[in-house]
Phi, psi and omega in degrees: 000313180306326170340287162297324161267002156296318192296315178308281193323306173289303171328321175293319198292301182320299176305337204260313189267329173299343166276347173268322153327352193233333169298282195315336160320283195296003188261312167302313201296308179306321175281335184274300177329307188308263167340300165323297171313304200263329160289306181319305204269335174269007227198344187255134184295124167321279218231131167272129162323147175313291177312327184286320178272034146304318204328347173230026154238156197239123178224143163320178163241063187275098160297109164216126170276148160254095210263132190246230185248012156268017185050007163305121167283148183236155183305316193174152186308335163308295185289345164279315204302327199280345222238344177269344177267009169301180157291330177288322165266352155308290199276020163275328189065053153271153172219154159338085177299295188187163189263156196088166198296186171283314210243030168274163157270177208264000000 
């Protein structure tokens, strides 16, 4: 008799740490999601720049400055033309102001 209840006894003990093993599993598991989730969302770019979507248009390198409706001076009317035709200057509606930097007078 005694017997058995050793045995009853090591059964319990076994189950009692494979169900805290599995707590402790999901509990990692859960903080490595959390984290993850929250780098991500934290770490991903709001608005990308006019300049970073440029990256595939080709301009002289001719310095004639341009002032544009973004008070930007641009190297010349090629990089603003290539910079009005982003998704950003689209919807900003840049355009041509005047020739020469923003801050000349005219």
């Amino acid at each position: 008799m005694m017997r058995k209840s050793t045995t009853t006894a090591r059964t319990v003990e076994r189950q009692s740490k494979n169900y805290c093993s599995r707590n402790i599993m999901r509990t990692q598991t859960m903080i490595f999601s959390i984290v993850l989730v929250l780098g991500l969302v934290l770490w991903s770019p709001c608005e990308a720049d006019i300049y970073s979507e440029m990256a595939t248009c080709a301009c002289n390198l001719l310095y004639q400055p341009v002032c544009a409706s973004n008070n930007e001076t641009y190297s010349n009317e090629c990089v603003l033309k290539c910079a009005t035709e982003t998704p950003t200057g689209r919807r900003i509606g840049l355009h041509k102001i005047k020739d020469g930097h923003c801050n000349e007078e005219l």
